[in-house]
Amino acid sequence: MSGVPIKSAREVALMRQACQVAAETLLGVGEMLRPGVTTAQIDRFVREDTARRGARPAQLNYHGFPRSVCTSVNEVVCHGIPGPRVLDRGDIINVDITSVVQGYHGDTSATFYIGEPGPDAKHVTEVARQCLEVGIRQVREGIRIGDIGAAIQRFAESQGCSVVKAFVGHGVGRAFHEAPQVPHYGRPGTLSRLRAGMCITIEPMINLGNYDVEILEDRWTAVTKDRTLSAQFEHTVVVTKNGCEVLTRRSRPLANSEIFPRVFN
Ligand code: MF3
Ligand code: CO
Ligand code: CO
């Protein structure tokens, strides 16, 4: 027994609902972003929009996390706490939303551009976006979890970026974080096999410099040790026999992130 929950069709339907709430709220965040907006305003929007949709933000009070969303700017890798910080032209920001519907969690994030990105910001963000796609493309029943990380690491490093090792993707369902862990680095053919009905996140954190991270004094904010830029995208997927369904798939392109309109969101 692997200890990884297999969702029934009924449970996958509830996961789809939770994931679609998170996806729609993330679309709304994209539309409110511009220079001058504070990360506290993003938190307020996420809290209110999540409630309007009849859901609950999983982050609020999760292991003591004090806000409803993680907002991670520039060299912040993840778990940035919303506050008075004002977004400036040229910043990049990852907004990570987890919505709970009838006890099931939907987890998704994206990195957004504030104004026109510089070349480094654009590079790390577009590599991170492609890393998530590369990871999702591996997923089907029978593959090993190491195959996902290996493909992501190979692509990221081919683009001159590094993959954060300190934080991983995860099983998701009745718990925010459940088995299995899903590293975004590793070797093909290693770790356990995926089975149809498993729900996992893939959420590569990609750095322009070294992969090492450091936690700030607030005990949450993770930054790159070398203070280079970091970007991240996250989807929740359910494994199927021949691939996966992206449960947090968006109904339209993200504002302030997708420079070139895409076929698949
Ligand atoms: N949303 C993050 C994830 O993708 C976890 C955030 S935990 C928190 O797994 F406590 F910082 F909110
Ligand atoms: Co998340
Ligand atoms: Co996650």
Short mmCIF file of C-alpha atoms and ligand atoms in Angstrom, two decimals:
data_model
loop_
_atom_site.label_atom_id
_atom_site.label_comp_id
_atom_site.label_asym_id
_atom_site.label_seq_id
_atom_site.Cartn_x
_atom_site.Cartn_y
_atom_site.Cartn_z
CA MET A 1 0.00 0.00 0.00
CA SER A 2 1.36 3.38 -1.01
CA GLY A 3 -0.78 5.45 1.36
CA VAL A 4 -1.78 7.70 -1.53
CA PRO A 5 -5.55 8.30 -1.60
CA ILE A 6 -7.36 7.26 -4.80
CA LYS A 7 -10.33 9.52 -5.47
CA SER A 8 -13.71 8.11 -6.52
CA ALA A 9 -15.59 9.74 -9.40
CA ARG A 10 -17.67 11.62 -6.83
CA GLU A 11 -14.54 12.90 -5.09
CA VAL A 12 -12.95 13.95 -8.40
CA ALA A 13 -16.10 15.98 -9.13
CA LEU A 14 -15.68 17.80 -5.80
CA MET A 15 -11.96 18.31 -6.49
CA ARG A 16 -12.92 19.79 -9.87
CA GLN A 17 -15.26 22.25 -8.13
CA ALA A 18 -12.62 23.35 -5.60
CA CYS A 19 -9.99 23.63 -8.34
CA GLN A 20 -12.28 25.72 -10.54
CA VAL A 21 -12.93 28.15 -7.68
CA ALA A 22 -9.17 28.58 -7.20
CA ALA A 23 -8.66 28.98 -10.97
CA GLU A 24 -11.37 31.65 -11.29
CA THR A 25 -10.07 33.61 -8.30
CA LEU A 26 -6.56 33.50 -9.82
CA LEU A 27 -7.98 34.92 -13.07
CA GLY A 28 -9.51 37.77 -11.02
CA VAL A 29 -6.16 38.46 -9.35
CA GLY A 30 -4.53 38.79 -12.77
CA GLU A 31 -7.03 41.48 -13.70
CA MET A 32 -6.41 43.61 -10.59
CA LEU A 33 -2.61 43.69 -10.85
CA ARG A 34 -0.85 46.94 -11.83
CA PRO A 35 1.94 49.11 -10.40
CA GLY A 36 0.79 50.60 -7.06
CA VAL A 37 -1.29 47.63 -5.90
CA THR A 38 -0.21 46.22 -2.50
CA THR A 39 0.04 42.54 -1.65
CA ALA A 40 -2.51 43.20 1.15
CA GLN A 41 -5.00 44.25 -1.56
CA ILE A 42 -4.42 40.90 -3.31
CA ASP A 43 -5.09 39.11 -0.01
CA ARG A 44 -8.32 41.03 0.50
CA PHE A 45 -9.49 40.23 -3.04
CA VAL A 46 -8.70 36.52 -2.63
CA ARG A 47 -10.46 36.36 0.76
CA GLU A 48 -13.59 38.10 -0.51
CA ASP A 49 -13.73 36.40 -3.92
CA THR A 50 -13.25 32.96 -2.36
CA ALA A 51 -16.14 33.64 0.06
CA ARG A 52 -18.37 34.90 -2.80
CA ARG A 53 -17.81 31.56 -4.50
CA GLY A 54 -18.90 29.67 -1.37
CA ALA A 55 -15.40 28.40 -0.60
CA ARG A 56 -12.78 28.85 2.13
CA PRO A 57 -9.12 29.89 1.64
CA ALA A 58 -6.99 26.96 2.88
CA GLN A 59 -3.93 29.08 3.60
CA LEU A 60 -5.55 31.19 6.35
CA ASN A 61 -4.27 29.83 9.70
CA TYR A 62 -2.67 26.80 7.98
CA HIS A 63 0.14 25.94 10.42
CA GLY A 64 -0.27 29.53 11.58
CA PHE A 65 0.01 31.22 8.16
CA PRO A 66 -1.60 34.64 8.82
CA ARG A 67 -3.23 35.47 5.45
CA SER A 68 -5.50 33.91 2.80
CA VAL A 69 -2.97 33.70 -0.05
CA CYS A 70 0.78 33.54 -0.62
CA THR A 71 2.27 36.49 -2.55
CA SER A 72 5.90 35.96 -3.54
CA VAL A 73 7.69 38.90 -5.20
CA ASN A 74 10.97 38.74 -7.19
CA GLU A 75 13.57 36.83 -5.10
CA VAL A 76 10.83 35.35 -2.88
CA VAL A 77 10.54 31.66 -3.81
CA CYS A 78 7.25 30.93 -2.00
CA HIS A 79 5.16 31.56 1.14
CA GLY A 80 5.42 35.35 0.89
CA ILE A 81 3.02 36.98 3.40
CA PRO A 82 0.74 39.72 2.01
CA GLY A 83 1.26 43.13 3.61
CA PRO A 84 2.03 46.79 2.85
CA ARG A 85 4.47 46.06 0.00
CA VAL A 86 3.62 48.11 -3.09
CA LEU A 87 4.12 46.40 -6.45
CA ASP A 88 6.43 48.25 -8.78
CA ARG A 89 6.92 48.29 -12.55
CA GLY A 90 9.24 45.40 -13.49
CA ASP A 91 8.37 43.20 -10.46
CA ILE A 92 7.26 39.61 -10.87
CA ILE A 93 4.85 38.11 -8.35
CA ASN A 94 3.63 34.56 -7.78
CA VAL A 95 0.13 34.38 -6.33
CA ASP A 96 -0.71 30.94 -4.87
CA ILE A 97 -4.37 30.21 -4.12
CA THR A 98 -5.88 27.17 -2.42
CA SER A 99 -9.68 26.99 -2.18
CA VAL A 100 -11.65 24.47 -0.13
CA VAL A 101 -15.09 23.27 -1.28
CA GLN A 102 -16.95 20.63 0.77
CA GLY A 103 -13.66 19.60 2.37
CA TYR A 104 -11.71 19.21 -0.91
CA HIS A 105 -8.72 21.40 -1.81
CA GLY A 106 -7.91 23.02 -5.17
CA ASP A 107 -4.37 24.43 -5.39
CA THR A 108 -3.04 26.64 -8.20
CA SER A 109 -0.60 29.49 -8.72
CA ALA A 110 0.87 31.69 -11.42
CA THR A 111 3.59 34.30 -11.77
CA PHE A 112 2.46 37.70 -13.07
CA TYR A 113 4.32 40.63 -14.62
CA ILE A 114 3.86 44.10 -13.14
CA GLY A 115 4.32 46.36 -16.17
CA GLU A 116 6.91 45.36 -18.77
CA PRO A 117 9.31 42.65 -17.52
CA GLY A 118 13.07 42.98 -17.92
CA PRO A 119 14.87 40.16 -19.78
CA ASP A 120 15.79 38.23 -16.59
CA ALA A 121 12.26 38.41 -15.17
CA LYS A 122 10.80 37.26 -18.47
CA HIS A 123 13.29 34.41 -18.84
CA VAL A 124 12.78 32.89 -15.38
CA THR A 125 9.01 33.29 -15.60
CA GLU A 126 8.69 31.72 -19.06
CA VAL A 127 11.03 28.85 -18.07
CA ALA A 128 8.89 28.21 -14.96
CA ARG A 129 5.70 28.25 -17.06
CA GLN A 130 7.21 25.70 -19.45
CA CYS A 131 8.54 23.57 -16.56
CA LEU A 132 4.98 23.06 -15.33
CA GLU A 133 3.89 22.04 -18.84
CA VAL A 134 6.84 19.64 -19.17
CA GLY A 135 5.89 18.08 -15.82
CA ILE A 136 2.19 17.73 -16.66
CA ARG A 137 3.09 16.11 -19.99
CA GLN A 138 4.79 13.21 -18.12
CA VAL A 139 1.73 12.31 -16.06
CA ARG A 140 -0.23 9.11 -16.70
CA GLU A 141 -1.00 5.92 -14.79
CA GLY A 142 2.11 3.78 -14.32
CA ILE A 143 4.85 6.41 -14.63
CA ARG A 144 7.11 6.97 -11.66
CA ILE A 145 7.07 10.22 -9.72
CA GLY A 146 10.81 10.61 -10.41
CA ASP A 147 10.00 10.83 -14.14
CA ILE A 148 8.17 14.12 -13.51
CA GLY A 149 11.03 15.76 -11.62
CA ALA A 150 13.66 14.45 -14.03
CA ALA A 151 11.90 16.00 -17.03
CA ILE A 152 11.45 19.34 -15.25
CA GLN A 153 15.05 19.48 -14.03
CA ARG A 154 16.42 18.59 -17.45
CA PHE A 155 14.43 21.36 -19.13
CA ALA A 156 15.13 24.02 -16.45
CA GLU A 157 18.87 23.36 -16.50
CA SER A 158 18.93 23.37 -20.33
CA GLN A 159 17.66 26.95 -20.04
CA GLY A 160 20.35 27.94 -17.51
CA CYS A 161 17.99 27.95 -14.52
CA SER A 162 17.92 25.85 -11.32
CA VAL A 163 15.12 23.87 -9.61
CA VAL A 164 14.35 24.50 -5.92
CA LYS A 165 14.76 21.30 -3.87
CA ALA A 166 13.49 22.52 -0.50
CA PHE A 167 9.80 22.59 -1.55
CA VAL A 168 7.92 19.96 -3.57
CA GLY A 169 4.55 19.26 -5.16
CA HIS A 170 2.17 17.04 -3.24
CA GLY A 171 -0.91 14.90 -3.11
CA VAL A 172 -4.01 17.03 -2.53
CA GLY A 173 -7.59 16.23 -1.60
CA ARG A 174 -9.31 16.18 1.79
CA ALA A 175 -5.95 17.41 3.10
CA PHE A 176 -4.12 20.45 1.72
CA HIS A 177 -0.90 18.42 1.64
CA GLU A 178 -1.11 14.62 1.48
CA ALA A 179 1.02 11.78 0.06
CA PRO A 180 2.89 11.55 -2.25
CA GLN A 181 5.62 14.18 -2.36
CA VAL A 182 6.36 15.31 -5.93
CA PRO A 183 9.91 16.69 -6.29
CA HIS A 184 10.62 18.85 -9.32
CA TYR A 185 14.11 17.33 -9.72
CA GLY A 186 15.44 13.80 -9.72
CA ARG A 187 16.06 10.72 -11.81
CA PRO A 188 13.80 8.86 -14.24
CA GLY A 189 12.48 5.51 -13.00
CA THR A 190 12.71 6.45 -9.31
CA LEU A 191 10.05 6.90 -6.57
CA SER A 192 6.56 5.38 -6.56
CA ARG A 193 4.17 4.80 -9.48
CA LEU A 194 1.17 7.00 -10.21
CA ARG A 195 -2.28 5.35 -10.31
CA ALA A 196 -5.47 6.62 -11.90
CA GLY A 197 -7.50 8.66 -9.40
CA MET A 198 -4.51 10.11 -7.57
CA CYS A 199 -4.67 13.92 -7.30
CA ILE A 200 -1.33 15.72 -7.16
CA THR A 201 0.08 19.20 -7.62
CA ILE A 202 3.03 20.04 -9.82
CA GLU A 203 4.48 23.40 -8.80
CA PRO A 204 8.09 23.90 -9.89
CA MET A 205 9.93 26.82 -8.27
CA ILE A 206 12.61 27.92 -10.75
CA ASN A 207 15.54 30.22 -9.91
CA LEU A 208 17.70 32.31 -12.18
CA GLY A 209 20.74 31.54 -9.97
CA ASN A 210 21.40 28.76 -7.45
CA TYR A 211 18.61 26.54 -6.06
CA ASP A 212 19.40 27.22 -2.39
CA VAL A 213 16.74 28.99 -0.33
CA GLU A 214 16.74 30.80 3.00
CA ILE A 215 13.79 31.47 5.34
CA LEU A 216 13.39 35.04 6.59
CA GLU A 217 12.82 36.15 10.21
CA ASP A 218 9.05 35.96 9.80
CA ARG A 219 9.56 32.12 9.66
CA TRP A 220 7.55 31.84 6.38
CA THR A 221 9.05 33.88 3.54
CA ALA A 222 11.43 31.70 1.49
CA VAL A 223 13.93 33.65 -0.62
CA THR A 224 16.74 32.60 -2.94
CA LYS A 225 19.99 32.50 -0.96
CA ASP A 226 21.75 34.42 -3.76
CA ARG A 227 18.76 36.82 -4.06
CA THR A 228 18.27 36.05 -7.77
CA LEU A 229 14.75 36.00 -9.22
CA SER A 230 12.46 33.00 -8.72
CA ALA A 231 9.21 32.11 -10.53
CA GLN A 232 6.57 29.39 -10.09
CA PHE A 233 3.41 27.99 -11.66
CA GLU A 234 1.15 25.33 -10.11
CA HIS A 235 -1.71 23.13 -11.24
CA THR A 236 -3.69 20.38 -9.51
CA VAL A 237 -4.18 17.32 -11.75
CA VAL A 238 -5.97 13.99 -11.48
CA VAL A 239 -4.09 11.03 -12.94
CA THR A 240 -5.91 9.02 -15.63
CA LYS A 241 -5.04 5.85 -17.59
CA ASN A 242 -3.73 7.80 -20.58
CA GLY A 243 -2.65 11.11 -19.05
CA CYS A 244 -4.26 13.52 -16.66
CA GLU A 245 -7.00 16.11 -16.31
CA VAL A 246 -5.77 19.56 -15.26
CA LEU A 247 -8.41 20.28 -12.62
CA THR A 248 -7.25 23.90 -12.19
CA ARG A 249 -7.31 24.55 -15.97
CA ARG A 250 -8.37 28.13 -16.69
CA SER A 251 -11.42 29.14 -18.73
CA ARG A 252 -9.49 31.99 -20.38
CA PRO A 253 -5.91 33.32 -20.54
CA LEU A 254 -4.43 35.04 -17.47
CA ALA A 255 -4.10 38.81 -17.60
CA ASN A 256 -0.62 40.22 -16.87
CA SER A 257 1.08 36.88 -17.33
CA GLU A 258 0.54 35.37 -20.74
CA ILE A 259 2.27 37.70 -23.16
CA PHE A 260 1.43 35.44 -26.07
CA PRO A 261 -2.16 34.12 -25.94
CA ARG A 262 -1.98 30.34 -25.55
CA VAL A 263 -3.96 27.41 -26.85
CA PHE A 264 -3.77 25.55 -23.53
CA ASN A 265 -4.14 27.49 -20.30
N1 MF3 B 1 0.00 26.90 -1.49
C1 MF3 B 1 1.26 26.27 -1.13
C2 MF3 B 1 1.33 25.01 -1.95
O1 MF3 B 1 1.19 25.11 -3.13
C3 MF3 B 1 1.36 26.01 0.33
C4 MF3 B 1 1.23 27.24 1.14
S1 MF3 B 1 1.19 26.80 2.79
C5 MF3 B 1 1.00 28.27 3.58
O2 MF3 B 1 1.47 23.90 -1.50
F1 MF3 B 1 0.86 27.99 4.81
F2 MF3 B 1 2.05 29.04 3.34
F3 MF3 B 1 -0.06 28.90 3.13
CO CO B 2 -0.23 26.29 -4.00
CO CO B 3 0.65 23.12 -3.65
#
